[in-house]
mmCIF file with all atom_site columns, C-alpha atoms in Angstrom:
data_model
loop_
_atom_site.group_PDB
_atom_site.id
_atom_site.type_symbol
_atom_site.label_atom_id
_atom_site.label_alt_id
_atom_site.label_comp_id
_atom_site.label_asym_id
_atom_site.label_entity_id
_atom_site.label_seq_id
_atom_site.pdbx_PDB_ins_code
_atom_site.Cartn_x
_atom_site.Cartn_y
_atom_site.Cartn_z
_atom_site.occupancy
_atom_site.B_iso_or_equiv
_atom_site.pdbx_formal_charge
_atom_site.auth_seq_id
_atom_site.auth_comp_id
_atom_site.auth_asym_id
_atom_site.auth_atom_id
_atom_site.pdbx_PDB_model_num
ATOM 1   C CA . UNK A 1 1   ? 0.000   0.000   0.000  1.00 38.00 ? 1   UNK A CA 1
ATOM 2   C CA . UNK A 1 2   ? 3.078   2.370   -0.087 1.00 37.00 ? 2   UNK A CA 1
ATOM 3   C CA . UNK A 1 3   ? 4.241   4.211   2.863  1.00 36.00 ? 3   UNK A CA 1
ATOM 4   C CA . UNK A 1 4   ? 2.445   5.204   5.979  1.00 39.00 ? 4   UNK A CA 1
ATOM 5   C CA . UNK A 1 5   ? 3.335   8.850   6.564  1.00 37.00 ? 5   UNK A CA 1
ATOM 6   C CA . UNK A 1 6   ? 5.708   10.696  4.734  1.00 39.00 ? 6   UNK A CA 1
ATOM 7   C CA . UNK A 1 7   ? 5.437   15.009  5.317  1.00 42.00 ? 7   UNK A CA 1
ATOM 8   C CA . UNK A 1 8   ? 4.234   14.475  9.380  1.00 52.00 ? 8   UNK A CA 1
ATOM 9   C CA . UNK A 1 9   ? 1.014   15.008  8.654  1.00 65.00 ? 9   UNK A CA 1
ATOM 10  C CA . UNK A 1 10  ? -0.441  11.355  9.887  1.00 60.00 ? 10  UNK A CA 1
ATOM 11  C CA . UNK A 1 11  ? -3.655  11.618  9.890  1.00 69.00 ? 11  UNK A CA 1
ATOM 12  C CA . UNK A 1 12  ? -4.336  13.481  6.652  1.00 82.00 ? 12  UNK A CA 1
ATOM 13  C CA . UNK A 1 13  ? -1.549  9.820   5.469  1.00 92.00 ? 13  UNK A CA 1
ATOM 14  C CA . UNK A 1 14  ? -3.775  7.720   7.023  1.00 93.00 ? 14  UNK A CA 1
ATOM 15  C CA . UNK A 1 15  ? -7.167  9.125   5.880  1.00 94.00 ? 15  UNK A CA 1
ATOM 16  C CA . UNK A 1 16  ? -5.498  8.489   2.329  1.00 95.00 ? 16  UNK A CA 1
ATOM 17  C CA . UNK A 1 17  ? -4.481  4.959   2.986  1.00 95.00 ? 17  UNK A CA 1
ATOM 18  C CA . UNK A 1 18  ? -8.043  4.490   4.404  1.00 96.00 ? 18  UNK A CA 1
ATOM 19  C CA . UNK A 1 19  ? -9.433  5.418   1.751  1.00 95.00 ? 19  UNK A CA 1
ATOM 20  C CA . UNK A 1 20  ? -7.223  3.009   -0.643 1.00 95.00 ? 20  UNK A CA 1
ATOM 21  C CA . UNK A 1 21  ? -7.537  0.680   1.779  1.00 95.00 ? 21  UNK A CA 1
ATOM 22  C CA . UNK A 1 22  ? -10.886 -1.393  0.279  1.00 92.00 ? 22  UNK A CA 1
ATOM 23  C CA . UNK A 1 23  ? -9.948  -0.342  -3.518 1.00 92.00 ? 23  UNK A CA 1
ATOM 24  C CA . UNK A 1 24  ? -6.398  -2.209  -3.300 1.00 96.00 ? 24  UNK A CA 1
ATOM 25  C CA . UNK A 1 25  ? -7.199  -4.825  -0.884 1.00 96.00 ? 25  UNK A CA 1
ATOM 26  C CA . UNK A 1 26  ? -10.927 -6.003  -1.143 1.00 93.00 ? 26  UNK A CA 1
ATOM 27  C CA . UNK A 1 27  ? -10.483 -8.976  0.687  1.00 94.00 ? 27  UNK A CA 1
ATOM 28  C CA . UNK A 1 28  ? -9.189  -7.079  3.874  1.00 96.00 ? 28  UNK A CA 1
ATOM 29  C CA . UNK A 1 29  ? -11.302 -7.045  7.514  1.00 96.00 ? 29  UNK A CA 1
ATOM 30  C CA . UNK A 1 30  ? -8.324  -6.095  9.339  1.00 97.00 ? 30  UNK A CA 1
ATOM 31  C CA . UNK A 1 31  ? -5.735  -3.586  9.665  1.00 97.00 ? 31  UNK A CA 1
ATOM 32  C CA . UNK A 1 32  ? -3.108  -3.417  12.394 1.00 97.00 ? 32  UNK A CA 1
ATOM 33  C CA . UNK A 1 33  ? -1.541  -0.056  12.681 1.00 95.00 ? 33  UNK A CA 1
ATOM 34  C CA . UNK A 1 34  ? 1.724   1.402   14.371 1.00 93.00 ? 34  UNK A CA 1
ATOM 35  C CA . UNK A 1 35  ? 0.715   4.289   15.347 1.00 93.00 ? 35  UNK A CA 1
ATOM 36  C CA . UNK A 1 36  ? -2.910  5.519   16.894 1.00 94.00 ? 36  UNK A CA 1
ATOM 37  C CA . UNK A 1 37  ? -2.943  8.588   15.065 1.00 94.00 ? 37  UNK A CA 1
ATOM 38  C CA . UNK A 1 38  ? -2.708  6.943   11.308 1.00 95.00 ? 38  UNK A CA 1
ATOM 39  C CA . UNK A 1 39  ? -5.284  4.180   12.673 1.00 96.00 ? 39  UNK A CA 1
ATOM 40  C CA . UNK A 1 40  ? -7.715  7.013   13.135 1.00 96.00 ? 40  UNK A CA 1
ATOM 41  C CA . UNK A 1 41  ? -7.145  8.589   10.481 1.00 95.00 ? 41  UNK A CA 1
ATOM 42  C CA . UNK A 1 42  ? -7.816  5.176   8.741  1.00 97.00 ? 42  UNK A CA 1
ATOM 43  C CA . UNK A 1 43  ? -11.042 5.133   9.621  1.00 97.00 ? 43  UNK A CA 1
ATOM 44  C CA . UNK A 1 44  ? -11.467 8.515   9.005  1.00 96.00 ? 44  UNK A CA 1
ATOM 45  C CA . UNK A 1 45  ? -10.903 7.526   5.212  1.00 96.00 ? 45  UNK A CA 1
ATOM 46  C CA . UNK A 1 46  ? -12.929 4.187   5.570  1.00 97.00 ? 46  UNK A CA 1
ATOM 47  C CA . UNK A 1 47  ? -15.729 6.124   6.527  1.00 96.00 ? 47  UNK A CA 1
ATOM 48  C CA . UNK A 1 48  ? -15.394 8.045   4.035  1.00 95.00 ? 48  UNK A CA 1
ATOM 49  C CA . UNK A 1 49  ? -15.846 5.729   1.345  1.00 95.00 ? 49  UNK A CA 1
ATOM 50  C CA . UNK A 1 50  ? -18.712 4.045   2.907  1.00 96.00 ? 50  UNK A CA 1
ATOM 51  C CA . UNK A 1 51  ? -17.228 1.611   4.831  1.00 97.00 ? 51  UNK A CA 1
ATOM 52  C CA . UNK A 1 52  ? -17.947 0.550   8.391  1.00 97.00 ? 52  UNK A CA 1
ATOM 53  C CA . UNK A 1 53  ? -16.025 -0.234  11.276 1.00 97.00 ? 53  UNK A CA 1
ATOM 54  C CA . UNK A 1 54  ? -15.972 -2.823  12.636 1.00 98.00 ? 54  UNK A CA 1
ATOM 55  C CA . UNK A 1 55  ? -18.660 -3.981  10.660 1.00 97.00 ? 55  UNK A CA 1
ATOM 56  C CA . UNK A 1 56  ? -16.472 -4.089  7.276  1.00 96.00 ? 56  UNK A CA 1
ATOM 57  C CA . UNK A 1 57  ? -12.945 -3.643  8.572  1.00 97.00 ? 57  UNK A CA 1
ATOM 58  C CA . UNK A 1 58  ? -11.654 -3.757  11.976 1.00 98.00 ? 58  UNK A CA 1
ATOM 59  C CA . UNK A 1 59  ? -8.838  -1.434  13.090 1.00 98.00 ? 59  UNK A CA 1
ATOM 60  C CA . UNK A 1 60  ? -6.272  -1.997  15.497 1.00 97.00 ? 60  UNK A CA 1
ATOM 61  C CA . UNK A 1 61  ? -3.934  0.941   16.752 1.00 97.00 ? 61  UNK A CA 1
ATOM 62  C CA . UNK A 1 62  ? -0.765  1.136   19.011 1.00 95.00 ? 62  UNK A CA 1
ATOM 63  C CA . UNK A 1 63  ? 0.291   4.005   21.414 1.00 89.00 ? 63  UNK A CA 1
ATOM 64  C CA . UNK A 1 64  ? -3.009  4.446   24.147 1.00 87.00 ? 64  UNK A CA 1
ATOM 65  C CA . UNK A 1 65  ? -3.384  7.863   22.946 1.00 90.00 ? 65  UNK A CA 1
ATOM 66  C CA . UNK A 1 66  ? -6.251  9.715   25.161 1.00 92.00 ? 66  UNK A CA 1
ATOM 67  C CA . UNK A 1 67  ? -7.808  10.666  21.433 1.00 92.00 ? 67  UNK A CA 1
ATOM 68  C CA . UNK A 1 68  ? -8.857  7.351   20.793 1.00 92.00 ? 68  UNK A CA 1
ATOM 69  C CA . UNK A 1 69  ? -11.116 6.823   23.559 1.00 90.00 ? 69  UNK A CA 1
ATOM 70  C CA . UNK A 1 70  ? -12.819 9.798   22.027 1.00 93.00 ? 70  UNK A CA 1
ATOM 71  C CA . UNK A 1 71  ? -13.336 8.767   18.726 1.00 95.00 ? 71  UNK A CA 1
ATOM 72  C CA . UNK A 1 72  ? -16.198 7.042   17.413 1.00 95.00 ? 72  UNK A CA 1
ATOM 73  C CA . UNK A 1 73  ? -16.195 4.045   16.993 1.00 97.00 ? 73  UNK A CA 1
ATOM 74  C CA . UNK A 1 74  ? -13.646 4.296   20.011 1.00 97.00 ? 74  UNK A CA 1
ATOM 75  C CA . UNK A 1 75  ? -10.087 2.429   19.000 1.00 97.00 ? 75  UNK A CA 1
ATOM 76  C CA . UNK A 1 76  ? -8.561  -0.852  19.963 1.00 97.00 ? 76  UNK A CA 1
ATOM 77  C CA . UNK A 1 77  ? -5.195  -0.395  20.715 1.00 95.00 ? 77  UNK A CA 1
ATOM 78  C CA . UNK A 1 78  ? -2.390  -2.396  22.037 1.00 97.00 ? 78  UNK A CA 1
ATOM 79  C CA . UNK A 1 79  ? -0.719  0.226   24.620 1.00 95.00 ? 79  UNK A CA 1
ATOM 80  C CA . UNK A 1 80  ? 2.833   1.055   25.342 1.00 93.00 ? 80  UNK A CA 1
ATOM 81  C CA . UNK A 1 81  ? 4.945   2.338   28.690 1.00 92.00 ? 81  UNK A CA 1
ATOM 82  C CA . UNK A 1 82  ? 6.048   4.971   26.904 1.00 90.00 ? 82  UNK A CA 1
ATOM 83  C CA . UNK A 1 83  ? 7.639   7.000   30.038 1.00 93.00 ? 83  UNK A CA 1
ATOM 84  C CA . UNK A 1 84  ? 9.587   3.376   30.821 1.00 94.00 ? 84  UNK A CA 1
ATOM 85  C CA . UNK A 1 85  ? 10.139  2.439   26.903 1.00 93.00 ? 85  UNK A CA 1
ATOM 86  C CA . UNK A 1 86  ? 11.689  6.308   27.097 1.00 95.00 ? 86  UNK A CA 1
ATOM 87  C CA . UNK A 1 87  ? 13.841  5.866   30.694 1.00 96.00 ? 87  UNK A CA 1
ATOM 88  C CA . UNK A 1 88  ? 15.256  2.622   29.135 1.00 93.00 ? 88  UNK A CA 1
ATOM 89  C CA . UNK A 1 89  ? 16.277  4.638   25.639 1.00 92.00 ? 89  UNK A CA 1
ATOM 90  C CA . UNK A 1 90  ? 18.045  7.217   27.932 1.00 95.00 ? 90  UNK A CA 1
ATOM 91  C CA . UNK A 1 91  ? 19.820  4.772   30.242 1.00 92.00 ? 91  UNK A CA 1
ATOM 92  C CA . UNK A 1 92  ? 21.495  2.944   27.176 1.00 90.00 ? 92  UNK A CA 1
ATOM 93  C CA . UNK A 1 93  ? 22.239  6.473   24.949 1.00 92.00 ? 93  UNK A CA 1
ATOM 94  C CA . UNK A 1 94  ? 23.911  7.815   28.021 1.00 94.00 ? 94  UNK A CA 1
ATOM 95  C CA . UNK A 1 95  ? 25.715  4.288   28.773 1.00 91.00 ? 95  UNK A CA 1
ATOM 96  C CA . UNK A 1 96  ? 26.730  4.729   25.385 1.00 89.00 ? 96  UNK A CA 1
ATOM 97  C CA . UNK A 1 97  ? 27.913  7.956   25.575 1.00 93.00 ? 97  UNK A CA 1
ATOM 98  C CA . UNK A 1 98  ? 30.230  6.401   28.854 1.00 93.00 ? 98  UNK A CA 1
ATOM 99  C CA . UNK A 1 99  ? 31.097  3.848   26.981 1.00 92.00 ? 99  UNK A CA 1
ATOM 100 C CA . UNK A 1 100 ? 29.802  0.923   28.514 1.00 89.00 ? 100 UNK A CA 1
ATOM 101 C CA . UNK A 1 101 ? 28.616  -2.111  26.702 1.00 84.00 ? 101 UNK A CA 1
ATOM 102 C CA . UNK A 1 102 ? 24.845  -2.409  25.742 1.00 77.00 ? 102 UNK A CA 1
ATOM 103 C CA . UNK A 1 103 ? 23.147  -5.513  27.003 1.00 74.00 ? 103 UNK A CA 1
ATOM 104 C CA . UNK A 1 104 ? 23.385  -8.262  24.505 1.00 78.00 ? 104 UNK A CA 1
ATOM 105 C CA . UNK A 1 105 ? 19.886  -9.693  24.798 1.00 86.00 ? 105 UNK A CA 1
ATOM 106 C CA . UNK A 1 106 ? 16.961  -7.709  23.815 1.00 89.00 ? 106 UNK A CA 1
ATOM 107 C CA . UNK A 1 107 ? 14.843  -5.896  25.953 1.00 90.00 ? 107 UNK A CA 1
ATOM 108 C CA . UNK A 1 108 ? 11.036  -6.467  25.922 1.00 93.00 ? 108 UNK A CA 1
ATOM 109 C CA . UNK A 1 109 ? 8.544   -4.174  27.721 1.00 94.00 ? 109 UNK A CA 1
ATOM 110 C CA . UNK A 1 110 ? 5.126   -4.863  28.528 1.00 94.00 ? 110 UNK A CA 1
ATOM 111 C CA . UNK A 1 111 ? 2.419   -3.880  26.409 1.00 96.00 ? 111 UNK A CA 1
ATOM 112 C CA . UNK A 1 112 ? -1.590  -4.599  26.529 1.00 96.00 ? 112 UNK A CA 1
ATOM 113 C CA . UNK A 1 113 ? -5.043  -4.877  25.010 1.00 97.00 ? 113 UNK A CA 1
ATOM 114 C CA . UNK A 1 114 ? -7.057  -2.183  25.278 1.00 96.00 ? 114 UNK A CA 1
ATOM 115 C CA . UNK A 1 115 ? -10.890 -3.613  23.618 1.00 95.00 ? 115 UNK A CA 1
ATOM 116 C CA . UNK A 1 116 ? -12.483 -0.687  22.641 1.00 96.00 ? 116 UNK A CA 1
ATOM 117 C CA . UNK A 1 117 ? -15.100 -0.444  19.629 1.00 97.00 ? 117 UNK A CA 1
ATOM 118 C CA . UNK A 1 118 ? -13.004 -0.007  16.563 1.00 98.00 ? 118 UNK A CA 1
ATOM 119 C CA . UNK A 1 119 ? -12.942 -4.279  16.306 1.00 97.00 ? 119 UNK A CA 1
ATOM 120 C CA . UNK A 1 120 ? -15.304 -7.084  15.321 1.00 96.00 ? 120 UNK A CA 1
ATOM 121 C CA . UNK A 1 121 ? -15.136 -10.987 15.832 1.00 93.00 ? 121 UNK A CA 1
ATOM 122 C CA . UNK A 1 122 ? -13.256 -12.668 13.076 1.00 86.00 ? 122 UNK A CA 1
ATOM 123 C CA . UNK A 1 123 ? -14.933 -12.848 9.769  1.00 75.00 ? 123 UNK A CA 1
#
């Protein structure tokens, strides 16, 4: 479907891929998105071009923005830590920036489901 965002401007990107969205893939129901903002503005462009969610497509954001408890149909999200995912980021720049070595393994953070509206049973 080409890129997700490319000037900053993500929902005006994601109203566009929205709208695409049923044209180039007919056969979707689903859409997981990175980022709450372009999953809004997803719907925003399904909408748009008569589609329903979740009755036609479900959408799925990440983030746990306070926005998308106020949109309608309110979104499903997977949310983030972001003030930990950020502390960790700083505590391995500035152990860079010491010079000391970065832990090998990868580091996973918690995340969870936030059921909202914006999703329907499998189709």
């Amino acid at each position: 479907m080409g890129r997700a965002a490319g000037d900053g401007d993500h929902d005006a990107s994601g109203r566009e891929l929205g709208r695409r969205l049923k044209a180039e893939h007919p056969e979707a129901t689903a859409v997981f998105v990175t980022a709450d903002i372009l999953a809004i503005g997803i719907m925003e462009g399904l909408s748009e071009t008569g589609y329903s969610v979740p009755g036609d497509v479900s959408v799925l954001g990440f983030d746990d923005l306070d926005l998308s408890a106020y949109v309608t149909p309110k979104l499903t999200m997977i949310a983030q830590d972001i003030p930990r995912k950020a502390a960790i980021a700083v505590q391995l720049l500035l152990g860079t920036v010491e010079g000391k070595e970065h832990p090998v393994d990868p580091i996973t953070l918690e995340v969870r489901l936030i059921e909202r509206a914006s999703t329907a049973a499998r189709r």
